[in-house]
Short mmCIF file of C-alpha atoms and ligand atoms in Angstrom, two decimals:
data_model
loop_
_atom_site.label_atom_id
_atom_site.label_comp_id
_atom_site.label_asym_id
_atom_site.label_seq_id
_atom_site.Cartn_x
_atom_site.Cartn_y
_atom_site.Cartn_z
CA MET A 1 0.00 0.00 0.00
CA ARG A 2 1.30 3.49 -0.82
CA PHE A 3 0.16 6.40 1.30
CA VAL A 4 0.11 8.73 -1.68
CA ASP A 5 -2.63 6.56 -3.22
CA ILE A 6 -4.70 6.93 -0.06
CA ILE A 7 -4.36 10.74 -0.28
CA GLU A 8 -5.32 10.61 -3.95
CA LYS A 9 -8.36 8.44 -3.20
CA LYS A 10 -9.68 10.81 -0.54
CA LYS A 11 -8.84 13.86 -2.65
CA SER A 12 -11.10 12.50 -5.40
CA GLY A 13 -13.95 12.03 -2.91
CA GLN A 14 -13.85 8.25 -2.46
CA ALA A 15 -14.33 6.50 0.86
CA LEU A 16 -11.29 4.80 2.41
CA ASN A 17 -11.55 1.20 3.61
CA LYS A 18 -10.59 -0.14 7.04
CA ALA A 19 -7.22 -1.49 5.87
CA GLU A 20 -6.25 1.91 4.46
CA ILE A 21 -7.25 3.70 7.65
CA ASP A 22 -5.32 1.19 9.81
CA PHE A 23 -2.31 1.59 7.50
CA TRP A 24 -2.49 5.38 7.99
CA ILE A 25 -2.80 5.40 11.79
CA ASN A 26 -0.34 2.56 12.47
CA GLY A 27 2.19 4.00 10.02
CA TYR A 28 1.87 7.52 11.42
CA VAL A 29 2.30 6.45 15.06
CA ALA A 30 5.29 4.27 14.03
CA GLN A 31 6.78 7.35 12.30
CA GLU A 32 6.78 5.59 8.94
CA ILE A 33 4.48 8.16 7.36
CA PRO A 34 5.68 11.78 7.52
CA ASP A 35 3.67 14.75 8.78
CA TYR A 36 3.47 16.36 5.34
CA GLN A 37 1.65 13.39 3.84
CA VAL A 38 -0.74 13.13 6.78
CA ALA A 39 -1.36 16.89 6.55
CA ALA A 40 -2.38 16.43 2.92
CA LEU A 41 -4.79 13.64 3.84
CA LEU A 42 -6.28 15.68 6.69
CA MET A 43 -6.92 18.59 4.35
CA ALA A 44 -8.56 16.24 1.83
CA ILE A 45 -10.80 14.99 4.67
CA CYS A 46 -11.70 18.60 5.53
CA PHE A 47 -12.97 19.08 1.97
CA GLN A 48 -14.38 15.64 1.19
CA GLY A 49 -15.58 14.49 4.63
CA MET A 50 -15.81 10.90 5.79
CA THR A 51 -18.63 8.38 5.92
CA ILE A 52 -19.76 7.02 9.28
CA ASP A 53 -17.96 3.74 8.47
CA GLU A 54 -14.71 5.58 7.83
CA THR A 55 -15.13 7.67 11.00
CA VAL A 56 -15.78 4.55 13.10
CA TRP A 57 -12.69 2.79 11.63
CA LEU A 58 -10.60 5.89 12.25
CA THR A 59 -11.78 6.09 15.87
CA ASP A 60 -11.10 2.38 16.38
CA ALA A 61 -7.60 2.63 14.91
CA MET A 62 -6.81 5.69 17.07
CA LEU A 63 -8.27 4.07 20.19
CA HIS A 64 -5.97 1.07 19.77
CA SER A 65 -2.87 3.17 19.06
CA GLY A 66 -2.05 3.16 22.80
CA ASP A 67 -3.24 1.85 26.16
CA VAL A 68 -6.90 1.15 26.77
CA ILE A 69 -7.78 1.53 30.45
CA ASP A 70 -9.31 -1.54 32.05
CA LEU A 71 -11.88 -0.54 34.67
CA SER A 72 -13.38 -4.03 34.97
CA LYS A 73 -12.15 -4.34 38.59
CA ILE A 74 -14.53 -1.54 39.57
CA ASN A 75 -17.89 -2.91 40.71
CA GLY A 76 -20.97 -1.34 39.17
CA VAL A 77 -21.60 0.75 36.09
CA LYS A 78 -18.79 3.19 35.33
CA VAL A 79 -20.20 6.41 33.90
CA ASP A 80 -18.27 9.13 32.12
CA LYS A 81 -19.09 12.51 30.64
CA HIS A 82 -17.27 14.82 28.31
CA SER A 83 -17.79 18.44 27.46
CA THR A 84 -16.51 19.81 24.16
CA GLY A 85 -15.30 22.77 26.19
CA GLY A 86 -16.53 26.16 27.17
CA VAL A 87 -16.17 29.20 29.40
CA GLY A 88 -17.01 28.73 33.07
CA ASP A 89 -17.60 25.03 32.49
CA LYS A 90 -17.02 23.51 35.91
CA THR A 91 -19.61 20.78 35.34
CA SER A 92 -17.39 17.81 36.22
CA LEU A 93 -16.67 19.28 39.66
CA ALA A 94 -20.32 19.32 40.73
CA LEU A 95 -21.92 16.69 38.52
CA THR A 96 -19.58 13.78 39.25
CA PRO A 97 -20.04 13.88 43.06
CA MET A 98 -23.81 14.17 42.54
CA VAL A 99 -24.03 11.02 40.43
CA ALA A 100 -21.49 9.21 42.63
CA ALA A 101 -23.63 10.05 45.68
CA CYS A 102 -26.52 8.33 43.88
CA GLY A 103 -24.45 5.16 43.41
CA ALA A 104 -22.82 5.57 39.99
CA LYS A 105 -19.09 4.86 39.69
CA VAL A 106 -16.99 7.67 38.27
CA ALA A 107 -13.39 6.89 37.31
CA LYS A 108 -12.56 9.98 35.33
CA MET A 109 -9.46 11.09 33.52
CA SER A 110 -9.62 14.79 32.82
CA GLY A 111 -7.52 17.32 31.01
CA ARG A 112 -6.05 20.77 31.44
CA GLY A 113 -7.37 23.92 29.88
CA LEU A 114 -5.85 25.63 26.90
CA GLY A 115 -6.73 29.06 25.59
CA HIS A 116 -10.06 30.46 26.67
CA THR A 117 -11.47 27.12 27.90
CA GLY A 118 -10.66 25.90 31.38
CA GLY A 119 -9.65 22.38 32.39
CA THR A 120 -10.97 20.30 35.27
CA LEU A 121 -7.47 19.37 36.49
CA ASP A 122 -6.44 23.02 36.82
CA LYS A 123 -9.60 23.76 38.76
CA LEU A 124 -9.06 20.84 41.14
CA GLU A 125 -5.44 21.82 41.66
CA SER A 126 -6.54 25.16 43.06
CA ILE A 127 -7.44 23.14 46.18
CA SER A 128 -4.21 22.99 48.22
CA GLY A 129 -2.47 19.64 48.03
CA PHE A 130 -4.91 18.02 45.57
CA GLN A 131 -3.10 15.25 43.67
CA ILE A 132 -4.05 14.49 40.11
CA ASP A 133 -1.35 11.84 39.60
CA MET A 134 -2.14 8.37 40.83
CA GLU A 135 -1.16 4.78 40.11
CA GLU A 136 -3.88 3.03 38.11
CA SER A 137 -4.34 0.40 40.85
CA ARG A 138 -4.91 3.09 43.51
CA PHE A 139 -7.30 4.92 41.16
CA ILE A 140 -9.40 1.77 40.83
CA GLU A 141 -9.25 1.14 44.60
CA GLN A 142 -10.45 4.70 45.33
CA VAL A 143 -13.41 4.36 42.96
CA ASN A 144 -14.35 1.06 44.58
CA GLU A 145 -14.08 2.67 48.04
CA ILE A 146 -15.80 6.02 47.53
CA GLY A 147 -17.23 5.86 44.01
CA LEU A 148 -15.32 8.80 42.59
CA SER A 149 -11.90 9.82 41.40
CA ILE A 150 -10.74 12.45 38.91
CA ILE A 151 -7.12 12.25 37.82
CA GLY A 152 -4.81 13.16 34.94
CA GLN A 153 -3.97 10.62 32.31
CA THR A 154 -1.93 7.78 33.84
CA THR A 155 -0.77 5.94 30.77
CA GLN A 156 -0.16 6.54 27.12
CA VAL A 157 -3.74 6.85 25.93
CA VAL A 158 -4.38 7.45 22.20
CA PRO A 159 -0.92 8.62 21.08
CA ALA A 160 -2.34 8.91 17.55
CA ASP A 161 -4.55 11.77 18.72
CA LYS A 162 -1.65 13.67 20.26
CA LYS A 163 0.19 13.61 16.92
CA LEU A 164 -2.87 14.26 14.77
CA TYR A 165 -4.21 17.04 16.98
CA ALA A 166 -0.89 18.88 16.96
CA LEU A 167 -0.75 18.59 13.17
CA ARG A 168 -4.39 19.65 12.70
CA ASP A 169 -3.77 22.65 14.91
CA VAL A 170 -1.06 24.06 12.62
CA THR A 171 -2.61 23.09 9.29
CA ALA A 172 -6.10 24.61 9.75
CA CYS A 173 -7.64 21.13 10.02
CA VAL A 174 -9.20 21.29 13.49
CA ASN A 175 -12.73 22.06 12.43
CA ALA A 176 -13.79 18.94 10.53
CA ILE A 177 -16.54 16.90 12.17
CA PRO A 178 -15.10 13.39 11.44
CA LEU A 179 -11.73 14.52 12.84
CA ILE A 180 -13.21 16.11 15.97
CA ALA A 181 -15.57 13.15 16.55
CA SER A 182 -12.81 10.52 16.20
CA SER A 183 -10.45 12.56 18.38
CA ILE A 184 -12.92 12.92 21.24
CA MET A 185 -14.43 9.44 21.00
CA SER A 186 -11.10 7.59 20.75
CA LYS A 187 -10.01 9.19 24.05
CA LYS A 188 -13.35 8.58 25.76
CA LEU A 189 -13.47 4.95 24.62
CA ALA A 190 -9.86 4.38 25.72
CA SER A 191 -10.75 5.66 29.20
CA GLY A 192 -12.71 2.48 29.81
CA ALA A 193 -16.11 3.65 31.16
CA ASP A 194 -19.30 1.73 30.35
CA THR A 195 -21.34 4.79 29.41
CA ILE A 196 -20.55 8.19 27.92
CA LEU A 197 -22.57 11.40 28.08
CA LEU A 198 -21.36 14.12 25.71
CA ASP A 199 -22.09 17.78 26.33
CA VAL A 200 -21.71 19.27 22.88
CA LYS A 201 -21.61 23.03 23.14
CA TYR A 202 -22.40 25.55 20.47
CA GLY A 203 -22.00 29.31 20.30
CA GLU A 204 -19.40 32.04 20.63
CA GLY A 205 -17.34 30.27 23.29
CA ALA A 206 -17.47 26.79 21.72
CA PHE A 207 -15.87 24.73 18.95
CA MET A 208 -19.14 24.53 17.03
CA SER A 209 -20.59 27.93 16.28
CA ASP A 210 -24.18 26.86 15.51
CA VAL A 211 -26.74 24.33 16.73
CA ALA A 212 -26.87 22.44 13.43
CA SER A 213 -23.16 21.61 13.41
CA ALA A 214 -23.22 20.76 17.14
CA ARG A 215 -26.08 18.35 16.40
CA THR A 216 -24.18 16.74 13.52
CA LEU A 217 -21.10 16.35 15.75
CA ALA A 218 -23.21 14.86 18.54
CA LYS A 219 -24.94 12.40 16.21
CA THR A 220 -21.62 11.35 14.70
CA MET A 221 -20.14 10.68 18.14
CA ILE A 222 -23.24 8.76 19.26
CA ALA A 223 -23.03 6.62 16.12
CA ILE A 224 -19.35 5.89 16.81
CA GLY A 225 -20.05 5.00 20.45
CA LYS A 226 -22.93 2.72 19.57
CA ARG A 227 -20.99 0.96 16.80
CA LEU A 228 -18.12 0.39 19.22
CA GLY A 229 -20.43 -0.98 21.90
CA LYS A 230 -20.86 1.88 24.38
CA ASP A 231 -24.06 3.50 25.59
CA THR A 232 -23.38 7.01 24.26
CA ARG A 233 -25.81 9.92 24.58
CA ALA A 234 -25.47 13.65 24.09
CA MET A 235 -26.76 17.03 25.14
CA ILE A 236 -26.58 20.07 22.93
CA THR A 237 -26.03 23.15 25.10
CA ASN A 238 -25.68 26.87 24.56
CA MET A 239 -22.24 28.43 25.07
CA ASN A 240 -23.02 31.92 23.82
CA GLN A 241 -22.69 33.18 27.37
CA PRO A 242 -20.51 31.67 30.11
CA LEU A 243 -21.94 28.80 32.12
CA GLY A 244 -22.83 29.86 35.66
CA ASN A 245 -21.25 33.02 37.02
CA ALA A 246 -17.64 32.16 37.84
CA ILE A 247 -14.78 32.04 35.33
CA GLY A 248 -11.40 31.16 36.85
CA ASN A 249 -10.13 28.15 38.72
CA ALA A 250 -10.63 28.68 42.49
CA LEU A 251 -13.69 30.82 41.76
CA GLU A 252 -15.20 27.92 39.83
CA VAL A 253 -14.40 25.45 42.63
CA LYS A 254 -16.28 27.76 45.00
CA GLU A 255 -19.24 27.90 42.60
CA ALA A 256 -19.24 24.10 42.31
CA ILE A 257 -19.30 23.86 46.13
CA ASP A 258 -22.20 26.32 46.28
CA THR A 259 -24.02 24.19 43.71
CA LEU A 260 -23.42 21.02 45.72
CA HIS A 261 -25.04 22.86 48.65
CA GLY A 262 -28.03 23.74 46.44
CA LYS A 263 -27.01 27.40 46.20
CA GLY A 264 -25.47 27.49 42.74
CA PRO A 265 -26.51 29.61 39.76
CA ALA A 266 -29.76 28.44 38.17
CA ASP A 267 -28.33 27.65 34.71
CA PHE A 268 -25.39 25.65 36.04
CA THR A 269 -27.58 23.75 38.52
CA GLU A 270 -30.04 22.92 35.75
CA LEU A 271 -27.27 21.56 33.53
CA CYS A 272 -25.96 19.35 36.35
CA LEU A 273 -29.44 18.02 37.14
CA GLU A 274 -30.25 17.29 33.49
CA ALA A 275 -26.87 15.72 32.71
CA GLY A 276 -26.97 13.78 35.98
CA SER A 277 -30.43 12.42 35.16
CA VAL A 278 -29.19 11.02 31.85
CA MET A 279 -26.14 9.51 33.57
CA LEU A 280 -28.24 7.82 36.28
CA ILE A 281 -30.48 6.31 33.60
CA GLN A 282 -27.37 5.15 31.72
CA ALA A 283 -26.09 3.61 34.97
CA LYS A 284 -29.47 1.85 35.37
CA LEU A 285 -29.87 3.49 38.77
CA ALA A 286 -33.06 5.25 37.64
CA ASN A 287 -35.79 4.21 35.22
CA ASP A 288 -36.83 7.63 34.07
CA HIS A 289 -35.90 11.26 34.04
CA ALA A 290 -38.23 12.38 36.82
CA SER A 291 -37.03 9.81 39.35
CA ALA A 292 -33.38 10.45 38.41
CA ARG A 293 -33.85 14.19 39.02
CA LYS A 294 -35.44 13.49 42.40
CA MET A 295 -32.46 11.34 43.41
CA LEU A 296 -30.06 14.15 42.46
CA GLU A 297 -32.10 16.79 44.27
CA GLN A 298 -32.13 14.53 47.32
CA VAL A 299 -28.32 14.09 47.44
CA ILE A 300 -27.90 17.86 47.21
CA GLN A 301 -30.43 18.44 49.95
CA ASP A 302 -29.12 15.82 52.37
CA GLY A 303 -25.49 16.88 51.89
CA SER A 304 -24.28 13.55 50.48
CA ALA A 305 -23.24 15.07 47.12
CA PHE A 306 -21.01 17.59 48.88
CA ALA A 307 -19.74 14.83 51.22
CA LYS A 308 -18.79 12.79 48.15
CA PHE A 309 -16.77 15.68 46.74
CA ALA A 310 -15.07 16.15 50.12
CA ALA A 311 -14.29 12.40 50.28
CA MET A 312 -12.61 12.56 46.87
CA VAL A 313 -10.59 15.65 47.80
CA LYS A 314 -9.47 14.00 51.05
CA ALA A 315 -8.54 10.75 49.28
CA GLN A 316 -6.45 12.76 46.83
CA SER A 317 -4.63 14.69 49.59
CA GLY A 318 -6.48 17.97 49.09
CA ASP A 319 -7.18 20.33 51.97
CA VAL A 320 -10.80 19.60 52.87
CA GLU A 321 -10.90 22.69 55.14
CA GLU A 322 -10.94 24.80 51.98
CA LEU A 323 -14.17 23.11 50.92
CA TYR A 324 -15.86 23.82 54.24
CA HIS A 325 -14.45 27.37 54.23
CA PRO A 326 -14.12 28.36 50.55
CA GLU A 327 -12.72 31.75 51.61
CA LYS A 328 -9.55 29.76 52.33
CA LEU A 329 -9.19 28.85 48.63
CA PRO A 330 -6.61 30.98 46.76
CA GLN A 331 -7.84 34.59 46.71
CA ALA A 332 -6.67 37.27 44.29
CA PRO A 333 -5.13 40.23 46.09
CA VAL A 334 -7.35 42.82 44.39
CA THR A 335 -10.89 43.02 43.04
CA CYS A 336 -12.43 45.61 40.76
CA GLU A 337 -15.98 46.11 39.50
CA LEU A 338 -16.83 46.18 35.81
CA THR A 339 -19.65 48.71 35.67
CA ALA A 340 -22.33 49.18 33.01
CA GLN A 341 -21.74 52.28 30.92
CA GLU A 342 -25.39 52.45 29.88
CA SER A 343 -28.79 51.28 31.07
CA GLY A 344 -30.72 48.55 29.30
CA TYR A 345 -31.27 44.83 28.91
CA ILE A 346 -28.29 42.60 28.25
CA CYS A 347 -29.18 40.85 25.01
CA ASP A 348 -25.79 39.28 24.28
CA MET A 349 -22.65 38.33 26.17
CA ASN A 350 -19.68 37.08 24.24
CA ALA A 351 -18.41 34.02 26.11
CA LEU A 352 -15.25 33.90 24.02
CA SER A 353 -14.28 37.50 24.90
CA LEU A 354 -14.88 36.87 28.61
CA GLY A 355 -12.95 33.60 28.47
CA VAL A 356 -10.04 35.37 26.79
CA ALA A 357 -10.23 38.16 29.40
CA ALA A 358 -10.01 35.58 32.23
CA MET A 359 -7.06 33.98 30.44
CA ARG A 360 -5.33 37.38 30.23
CA LEU A 361 -5.74 37.73 34.00
CA GLY A 362 -3.81 34.46 34.36
CA ALA A 363 -6.70 31.99 34.77
CA GLY A 364 -5.79 30.14 31.56
CA ARG A 365 -2.87 29.32 29.33
CA ALA A 366 -2.02 30.81 25.96
CA LEU A 367 0.75 28.19 25.64
CA LYS A 368 0.83 24.69 27.09
CA GLU A 369 3.78 25.51 29.35
CA ASP A 370 2.26 28.69 30.85
CA GLN A 371 1.61 28.69 34.61
CA ILE A 372 -1.89 29.56 35.69
CA ASP A 373 -2.89 31.67 38.68
CA PRO A 374 -5.67 29.76 40.52
CA SER A 375 -7.00 32.85 42.29
CA VAL A 376 -7.83 35.18 39.42
CA GLY A 377 -10.92 35.39 37.23
CA ILE A 378 -14.28 37.02 36.73
CA VAL A 379 -17.54 36.63 38.63
CA LEU A 380 -20.58 37.71 36.63
CA HIS A 381 -23.46 39.44 38.40
CA LYS A 382 -25.67 39.84 35.34
CA LYS A 383 -26.47 37.52 32.47
CA VAL A 384 -28.38 37.71 29.21
CA GLY A 385 -31.96 38.88 29.78
CA ASP A 386 -31.12 40.88 32.94
CA HIS A 387 -31.80 44.60 33.15
CA VAL A 388 -29.03 46.94 34.36
CA GLU A 389 -28.84 50.60 35.23
CA LYS A 390 -25.83 52.64 34.18
CA GLY A 391 -23.23 52.28 36.95
CA ASP A 392 -24.43 48.82 38.10
CA SER A 393 -21.76 46.19 38.53
CA LEU A 394 -21.80 43.70 35.66
CA ALA A 395 -19.02 41.60 37.12
CA THR A 396 -16.25 41.53 39.71
CA ILE A 397 -12.76 41.06 38.35
CA HIS A 398 -10.36 39.21 40.65
CA HIS A 399 -6.83 40.15 39.64
CA ARG A 400 -3.19 40.28 40.68
CA THR A 401 -1.66 42.71 38.22
CA PRO A 402 -3.03 46.20 37.38
CA LEU A 403 -5.84 46.23 34.81
CA SER A 404 -5.31 48.30 31.67
CA GLN A 405 -8.02 50.42 30.05
CA ASP A 406 -7.69 48.15 27.02
CA PHE A 407 -8.56 45.16 29.24
CA MET A 408 -11.61 46.87 30.74
CA ASP A 409 -12.77 47.97 27.27
CA ALA A 410 -12.44 44.40 25.98
CA CYS A 411 -14.59 43.15 28.90
CA LEU A 412 -17.24 45.81 28.27
CA ALA A 413 -17.23 45.05 24.55
CA ALA A 414 -18.41 41.52 25.41
CA TYR A 415 -21.83 42.94 26.35
CA THR A 416 -24.57 44.14 24.00
CA PHE A 417 -27.44 46.15 25.46
CA HIS A 418 -30.96 46.74 24.17
CA GLU A 419 -33.65 49.13 25.30
CA THR A 420 -36.32 46.46 25.11
CA ALA A 421 -36.44 43.22 27.08
CA CYS A 422 -34.48 40.23 25.71
CA GLU A 423 -35.34 36.64 26.45
CA LYS A 424 -33.08 34.52 28.60
CA PRO A 425 -31.50 31.97 26.25
CA GLN A 426 -32.39 28.33 26.52
CA LEU A 427 -29.36 26.51 27.94
CA ILE A 428 -30.21 22.96 26.91
CA GLU A 429 -31.23 22.77 23.29
CA GLU A 430 -31.74 19.04 23.07
CA ILE A 431 -30.89 15.69 24.62
CA ILE A 432 -30.13 12.98 22.06
CA GLU A 433 -30.43 9.45 23.37
N1 LIG B 501 -11.51 18.23 21.54
C1 LIG B 501 -10.77 17.14 21.21
O1 LIG B 501 -10.39 16.36 22.07
N2 LIG B 501 -10.47 16.94 19.91
C2 LIG B 501 -10.87 17.76 18.93
O2 LIG B 501 -10.57 17.52 17.79
C3 LIG B 501 -11.63 18.88 19.28
C4 LIG B 501 -11.95 19.10 20.61
#
């Protein structure tokens, strides 16, 4: 087989077969096929697309390019969720203890943030002492003991994706649905859970700009999951404005704690309850949506969801005192109010601009090797649909270094005001099961 023929075939719009896709992925990981040839194939895929068969074979080849985690020693149904990334998305922090408190097993490997989107590991590490590195055997033991663990990747999972993603990033090939779907699903499938819930976000702060493409991505990933034997479901959610109110690592941990106490922002709480309901049905712990929601509301009310989070933090050497007294979490030395320059209804908030602003404060990384500051970020006081008077605080900025006028202007430019009332956007567009 010659790789140039495979490029030619895709360039002319033909579907590749399984043997050709295996040849590509195995040869690329073994460094027998150079980047420039793979870049040409990726670009051909961007223009010509892939069939579902091709996308499933690609996912399968990527999934088997490295270690596949074996969670079979964990008793019970192992549930997992994945968000395609957004601003203020601290869902894993609150949702996983909720479902674990209801009896689901969560053995989760999470990632770090890059650019304007945050990462669960960075958020957890804002709790003093929290360890994200763990031997696989201890990870499994912890999930058997308390039902929940969130760690960084332990082994070499999906090396093909590391190479392909880096190449896609510099060749304008990120935004192709078969490539995104295979990238996400190969990593999720290699993580070993029995069920997967995908939160596919659309809007300003997300990978997919519109609902239609988010839906196509979700359906493609569900088809891959089902073909490869996993119960895979998806939610399509709005990321035109940040999720919840807090953007920034320790600030988001505090908001997750508030939510576990039943005092979180309405939109974020709703997302956790809806996602949790699907996960409990997937785990066969609930028969229907209504009873699953009741179970989740109950574990918030009786404190067992928060207790589950505290148990995980303790087991992973984090300072539990900071959970009981969130004011002990890292605090930025200075705060400053972002005030409305006009009166009116907020009819749009640009999540991307606010995510980039938080990153500029130090809450995120522009480059992989950048250090983040856990204390800094933005807490929103107003969201789309709210009315403000000129001079009202739109948000509190938690910062360490002085804020420039340019920074404040960029934050204000994220808001669009209208004289007439604007509807609050619907957060959950659809659940696809
Ligand atoms: N997230 C991933 O893991 N892969 C992609 O291709 C896009 C988003």
